PDB file of C-alpha atoms in Angstrom:
ATOM      1  CA  MET A 140       0.000   0.000   0.000  1.00  0.00           C
ATOM      2  CA  LEU A 141       2.837   2.394   0.883  1.00  0.00           C
ATOM      3  CA  ALA A 142       4.697   1.552  -2.326  1.00  0.00           C
ATOM      4  CA  GLU A 143       1.523   2.182  -4.327  1.00  0.00           C
ATOM      5  CA  LYS A 144       1.083   5.616  -2.696  1.00  0.00           C
ATOM      6  CA  ALA A 145       4.709   6.514  -3.441  1.00  0.00           C
ATOM      7  CA  LYS A 146       4.302   5.396  -7.043  1.00  0.00           C
ATOM      8  CA  ARG A 147       1.137   7.485  -7.432  1.00  0.00           C
ATOM      9  CA  ALA A 148       2.905  10.510  -5.875  1.00  0.00           C
ATOM     10  CA  ASP A 149       5.749  10.108  -8.381  1.00  0.00           C
ATOM     11  CA  GLN A 150       3.244   9.850 -11.213  1.00  0.00           C
ATOM     12  CA  LEU A 151       1.470  13.003 -10.057  1.00  0.00           C
ATOM     13  CA  LYS A 152       4.794  14.849  -9.791  1.00  0.00           C
ATOM     14  CA  LEU A 153       5.655  13.772 -13.329  1.00  0.00           C
ATOM     15  CA  LEU A 154       2.257  14.826 -14.671  1.00  0.00           C
ATOM     16  CA  GLU A 155       2.512  18.187 -12.857  1.00  0.00           C
ATOM     17  CA  ALA A 156       5.955  18.754 -14.396  1.00  0.00           C
ATOM     18  CA  ILE A 157       4.574  18.008 -17.858  1.00  0.00           C
ATOM     19  CA  GLU A 158       1.577  20.282 -17.393  1.00  0.00           C
ATOM     20  CA  SER A 159       3.616  23.107 -15.828  1.00  0.00           C
ATOM     21  CA  ARG A 160       5.671  23.241 -19.015  1.00  0.00           C
ATOM     22  CA  GLY A 161       2.553  23.563 -21.158  1.00  0.00           C
ATOM     23  CA  ILE A 162       3.036  20.174 -22.783  1.00  0.00           C
ATOM     24  CA  HIS A 163      -0.135  18.653 -24.190  1.00  0.00           C
ATOM     25  CA  LEU A 164      -0.746  14.937 -23.795  1.00  0.00           C
ATOM     26  CA  ASP A 165      -3.226  12.921 -25.821  1.00  0.00           C
ATOM     27  CA  ARG A 166      -5.609  11.876 -23.047  1.00  0.00           C
ATOM     28  CA  HIS A 167      -7.813   9.632 -25.135  1.00  0.00           C
ATOM     29  CA  ASN A 168      -7.507   5.977 -25.810  1.00  0.00           C
ATOM     30  CA  HIS A 169      -7.796   4.510 -29.280  1.00  0.00           C
ATOM     31  CA  HIS A 170     -11.597   4.463 -28.988  1.00  0.00           C
ATOM     32  CA  GLY A 171     -11.871   8.213 -28.344  1.00  0.00           C
ATOM     33  CA  SER A 172     -12.870   8.024 -24.687  1.00  0.00           C
ATOM     34  CA  SER A 173     -10.918   9.702 -21.913  1.00  0.00           C
ATOM     35  CA  THR A 174      -8.330   7.649 -20.084  1.00  0.00           C
ATOM     36  CA  ALA A 175      -7.940  10.098 -17.194  1.00  0.00           C
ATOM     37  CA  ASP A 176      -9.327   9.712 -13.699  1.00  0.00           C
ATOM     38  CA  LYS A 177     -11.110  12.469 -11.774  1.00  0.00           C
ATOM     39  CA  GLU A 178      -7.749  14.029 -10.800  1.00  0.00           C
ATOM     40  CA  GLY A 179      -6.638  14.124 -14.434  1.00  0.00           C
ATOM     41  CA  LEU A 180      -4.045  11.407 -13.916  1.00  0.00           C
ATOM     42  CA  PRO A 181      -4.030   8.860 -16.728  1.00  0.00           C
ATOM     43  CA  LEU A 182      -5.683   5.675 -15.510  1.00  0.00           C
ATOM     44  CA  ASP A 183      -2.934   3.769 -17.255  1.00  0.00           C
ATOM     45  CA  MET A 184       0.392   5.529 -16.770  1.00  0.00           C
ATOM     46  CA  GLY A 185       1.545   3.270 -19.585  1.00  0.00           C
ATOM     47  CA  GLN A 186       0.212   6.161 -21.639  1.00  0.00           C
ATOM     48  CA  LEU A 187       3.433   7.895 -20.607  1.00  0.00           C
ATOM     49  CA  SER A 188       5.666   5.057 -21.683  1.00  0.00           C
ATOM     50  CA  LEU A 189       6.562   3.718 -25.066  1.00  0.00           C
ATOM     51  CA  GLU A 190       3.761   1.450 -26.163  1.00  0.00           C
ATOM     52  CA  GLY A 191       5.282  -1.561 -27.762  1.00  0.00           C
ATOM     53  CA  PRO A 192       8.160  -3.850 -27.021  1.00  0.00           C
ATOM     54  CA  HIS A 193      11.185  -1.578 -27.361  1.00  0.00           C
ATOM     55  CA  PRO A 194      14.301  -3.094 -25.761  1.00  0.00           C
ATOM     56  CA  SER A 195      15.248   0.136 -24.001  1.00  0.00           C
ATOM     57  CA  GLY A 196      11.997   0.388 -22.081  1.00  0.00           C
ATOM     58  CA  GLY A 197      12.183   4.144 -22.700  1.00  0.00           C
ATOM     59  CA  ARG A 198       9.794   6.141 -20.547  1.00  0.00           C
ATOM     60  CA  VAL A 199       9.383   9.802 -19.746  1.00  0.00           C
ATOM     61  CA  HIS A 200      10.844  10.608 -16.349  1.00  0.00           C
ATOM     62  CA  LEU A 201      12.292  13.396 -14.257  1.00  0.00           C
ATOM     63  CA  ASN A 202      16.036  13.321 -13.786  1.00  0.00           C
ATOM     64  CA  SER A 203      17.822  14.363 -10.585  1.00  0.00           C
ATOM     65  CA  GLU A 204      17.623  18.031 -11.685  1.00  0.00           C
ATOM     66  CA  ASP A 205      13.833  17.814 -12.238  1.00  0.00           C
ATOM     67  CA  GLN A 206      14.262  17.986 -16.003  1.00  0.00           C
ATOM     68  CA  LEU A 207      12.007  15.898 -18.184  1.00  0.00           C
ATOM     69  CA  VAL A 208      13.734  13.167 -20.152  1.00  0.00           C
ATOM     70  CA  TRP A 209      11.660  11.720 -22.988  1.00  0.00           C
ATOM     71  CA  PRO A 210      11.872   8.768 -25.331  1.00  0.00           C
ATOM     72  CA  VAL A 211      11.743  10.248 -28.863  1.00  0.00           C
ATOM     73  CA  LEU A 212      10.939   8.566 -32.146  1.00  0.00           C
ATOM     74  CA  LEU A 213      12.396   9.827 -35.427  1.00  0.00           C
ATOM     75  CA  LEU A 214      10.647   8.701 -38.615  1.00  0.00           C
ATOM     76  CA  TYR A 215      12.301   8.546 -42.036  1.00  0.00           C
ATOM     77  CA  PRO A 216       9.413   8.046 -44.478  1.00  0.00           C
ATOM     78  CA  GLU A 217      11.699   8.048 -47.508  1.00  0.00           C
ATOM     79  CA  TYR A 218      13.205   4.744 -46.389  1.00  0.00           C
ATOM     80  CA  GLY A 219      10.544   3.397 -44.023  1.00  0.00           C
ATOM     81  CA  GLN A 220      13.061   3.570 -41.162  1.00  0.00           C
ATOM     82  CA  THR A 221      12.923   4.836 -37.587  1.00  0.00           C
ATOM     83  CA  ASP A 222      15.353   5.795 -34.855  1.00  0.00           C
ATOM     84  CA  PHE A 223      14.573   5.680 -31.168  1.00  0.00           C
ATOM     85  CA  ILE A 224      16.293   8.016 -28.745  1.00  0.00           C
ATOM     86  CA  ALA A 225      15.670   6.469 -25.326  1.00  0.00           C
ATOM     87  CA  ALA A 226      16.675   9.544 -23.297  1.00  0.00           C
ATOM     88  CA  PHE A 227      16.264  12.987 -24.901  1.00  0.00           C
ATOM     89  CA  ASN A 228      16.602  15.636 -22.176  1.00  0.00           C
ATOM     90  CA  GLU A 229      14.169  18.526 -22.585  1.00  0.00           C
ATOM     91  CA  THR A 230      17.078  21.003 -22.483  1.00  0.00           C
ATOM     92  CA  GLN A 231      18.925  19.390 -25.393  1.00  0.00           C
ATOM     93  CA  LYS A 232      18.737  20.740 -28.929  1.00  0.00           C
ATOM     94  CA  PHE A 233      17.712  18.582 -31.867  1.00  0.00           C
ATOM     95  CA  ILE A 234      20.879  19.481 -33.738  1.00  0.00           C
ATOM     96  CA  ASP A 235      22.983  17.950 -30.944  1.00  0.00           C
ATOM     97  CA  HIS A 236      21.401  14.534 -31.485  1.00  0.00           C
ATOM     98  CA  LEU A 237      21.419  14.833 -35.275  1.00  0.00           C
ATOM     99  CA  GLU A 238      25.128  15.701 -35.340  1.00  0.00           C
ATOM    100  CA  VAL A 239      25.886  12.514 -33.416  1.00  0.00           C
ATOM    101  CA  MET A 240      23.578  10.409 -35.578  1.00  0.00           C
ATOM    102  CA  PHE A 241      24.635  11.822 -38.961  1.00  0.00           C
ATOM    103  CA  GLY A 242      27.984  13.489 -38.309  1.00  0.00           C
ATOM    104  CA  GLN A 243      30.813  11.144 -39.261  1.00  0.00           C
ATOM    105  CA  GLU A 244      29.018   8.005 -40.371  1.00  0.00           C
ATOM    106  CA  HIS A 245      25.776   7.435 -42.209  1.00  0.00           C
ATOM    107  CA  PRO A 246      23.227   4.769 -41.358  1.00  0.00           C
ATOM    108  CA  PRO A 247      23.276   1.710 -43.651  1.00  0.00           C
ATOM    109  CA  TRP A 248      19.986   2.694 -45.282  1.00  0.00           C
ATOM    110  CA  ASP A 249      21.459   6.076 -46.377  1.00  0.00           C
ATOM    111  CA  SER A 250      23.861   4.609 -48.935  1.00  0.00           C
ATOM    112  CA  GLU A 251      24.028   7.927 -50.832  1.00  0.00           C
ATOM    113  CA  GLY A 252      24.956   9.902 -47.697  1.00  0.00           C
ATOM    114  CA  ARG A 253      22.142  12.406 -48.243  1.00  0.00           C
ATOM    115  CA  TYR A 254      21.172  12.642 -44.568  1.00  0.00           C
ATOM    116  CA  SER A 255      23.453  15.069 -42.761  1.00  0.00           C
ATOM    117  CA  PRO A 256      22.827  17.861 -40.256  1.00  0.00           C
ATOM    118  CA  SER A 257      23.102  20.426 -43.061  1.00  0.00           C
ATOM    119  CA  THR A 258      20.550  18.725 -45.341  1.00  0.00           C
ATOM    120  CA  ILE A 259      17.972  17.517 -42.812  1.00  0.00           C
ATOM    121  CA  GLU A 260      14.657  19.160 -42.027  1.00  0.00           C
ATOM    122  CA  LEU A 261      12.567  18.068 -39.067  1.00  0.00           C
ATOM    123  CA  TYR A 262       8.756  18.241 -38.855  1.00  0.00           C
ATOM    124  CA  TYR A 263       5.872  17.199 -36.647  1.00  0.00           C
ATOM    125  CA  GLU A 264       2.178  16.848 -37.337  1.00  0.00           C
ATOM    126  CA  GLY A 265       0.431  19.734 -35.648  1.00  0.00           C
ATOM    127  CA  ALA A 266      -2.644  19.115 -33.545  1.00  0.00           C
ATOM    128  CA  PRO A 267      -5.470  19.254 -34.336  1.00  0.00           C
ATOM    129  CA  SER A 268      -4.862  20.239 -37.980  1.00  0.00           C
ATOM    130  CA  GLY A 269      -2.431  17.454 -38.859  1.00  0.00           C
ATOM    131  CA  ARG A 270      -0.451  19.848 -41.022  1.00  0.00           C
ATOM    132  CA  LEU A 271       3.307  19.542 -40.924  1.00  0.00           C
ATOM    133  CA  ILE A 272       5.165  22.097 -38.852  1.00  0.00           C
ATOM    134  CA  ARG A 273       8.888  22.578 -39.342  1.00  0.00           C
ATOM    135  CA  VAL A 274      11.109  22.308 -36.280  1.00  0.00           C
ATOM    136  CA  PRO A 275      14.161  24.590 -36.050  1.00  0.00           C
ATOM    137  CA  LEU A 276      17.133  22.284 -35.482  1.00  0.00           C
ATOM    138  CA  GLU A 277      18.491  24.713 -32.871  1.00  0.00           C
ATOM    139  CA  ALA A 278      15.283  24.362 -30.823  1.00  0.00           C
ATOM    140  CA  THR A 279      15.285  22.411 -27.584  1.00  0.00           C
ATOM    141  CA  LEU A 280      12.890  19.548 -27.073  1.00  0.00           C
ATOM    142  CA  ALA A 281      11.106  21.598 -24.385  1.00  0.00           C
ATOM    143  CA  GLU A 282      10.525  24.478 -26.797  1.00  0.00           C
ATOM    144  CA  VAL A 283       8.885  22.216 -29.332  1.00  0.00           C
ATOM    145  CA  LEU A 284       6.846  20.124 -26.904  1.00  0.00           C
ATOM    146  CA  SER A 285       5.423  23.239 -25.242  1.00  0.00           C
ATOM    147  CA  SER A 286       4.172  24.560 -28.577  1.00  0.00           C
ATOM    148  CA  GLU A 287       0.396  24.983 -28.633  1.00  0.00           C
ATOM    149  CA  SER A 288       0.212  22.794 -31.750  1.00  0.00           C
ATOM    150  CA  TYR A 289       2.262  19.861 -30.402  1.00  0.00           C
ATOM    151  CA  CYS A 290       0.569  16.910 -28.707  1.00  0.00           C
ATOM    152  CA  VAL A 291       2.482  13.960 -27.263  1.00  0.00           C
ATOM    153  CA  ILE A 292       0.765  10.728 -28.270  1.00  0.00           C
ATOM    154  CA  SER A 293       1.341   7.506 -26.323  1.00  0.00           C
ATOM    155  CA  GLY A 294       4.010   9.180 -24.208  1.00  0.00           C
ATOM    156  CA  THR A 295       6.531   9.336 -27.050  1.00  0.00           C
ATOM    157  CA  PRO A 296       7.178  12.519 -29.018  1.00  0.00           C
ATOM    158  CA  SER A 297       7.752  11.739 -32.685  1.00  0.00           C
ATOM    159  CA  PHE A 298       9.229  13.717 -35.544  1.00  0.00           C
ATOM    160  CA  ILE A 299       9.525  13.277 -39.296  1.00  0.00           C
ATOM    161  CA  VAL A 300      13.044  13.622 -40.726  1.00  0.00           C
ATOM    162  CA  LEU A 301      13.476  14.563 -44.378  1.00  0.00           C
ATOM    163  CA  ALA A 302      16.651  15.190 -46.384  1.00  0.00           C
ATOM    164  CA  ALA A 303      16.903  17.694 -49.221  1.00  0.00           C
ATOM    165  CA  GLY A 304      15.786  16.281 -52.548  1.00  0.00           C
ATOM    166  CA  ALA A 305      12.882  15.177 -54.680  1.00  0.00           C
ATOM    167  CA  PHE A 306      11.328  12.931 -52.008  1.00  0.00           C
ATOM    168  CA  ARG A 307      11.090  15.809 -49.514  1.00  0.00           C
ATOM    169  CA  LYS A 308       9.523  18.049 -52.143  1.00  0.00           C
ATOM    170  CA  HIS A 309       6.868  15.451 -53.038  1.00  0.00           C
ATOM    171  CA  PHE A 310       6.247  14.452 -49.423  1.00  0.00           C
ATOM    172  CA  LEU A 311       5.679  18.049 -48.326  1.00  0.00           C
ATOM    173  CA  ALA A 312       3.425  18.706 -51.334  1.00  0.00           C
ATOM    174  CA  ARG A 313       1.208  15.776 -50.288  1.00  0.00           C
ATOM    175  CA  LYS A 314       1.151  16.731 -46.598  1.00  0.00           C
ATOM    176  CA  THR A 315       0.615  20.499 -46.768  1.00  0.00           C
TER     177      THR A 315
END
């Protein structure tokens, strides 16, 4: 009973931290009904963890400095690939992660070496419109997540990564 109370207190602290930063969470299940209890706490805090069997078990949490650390999913529609960042601190900039991921070496699926920090654009689907919104690479995760048009779904922020070229042009034409 004591452990359950402590767990609930931690969950409330986490939810308060998220809300105090103006971050919007999708509070509906897949059937459109609310998954929050009368206090606004998700009935299933799994809503704040990565749904699906990811080996890292990435989950949003507060670090020792009370900063939010999120699992983040990057989508590469051109190649049908994804990257999972298990711990993306809210104070970190997107460019910092992208420089590590695409700085010296390219992923195997990018055989032409087109994905680099200087050629990448990052987007998210704005809520509720669904239109693509470009993310400045110098922005921090906190700046983007606190945007009025951003909504975290299933506890995992996700972003679309596109490299310069014909695919990006066609993809953006279809999505905007």
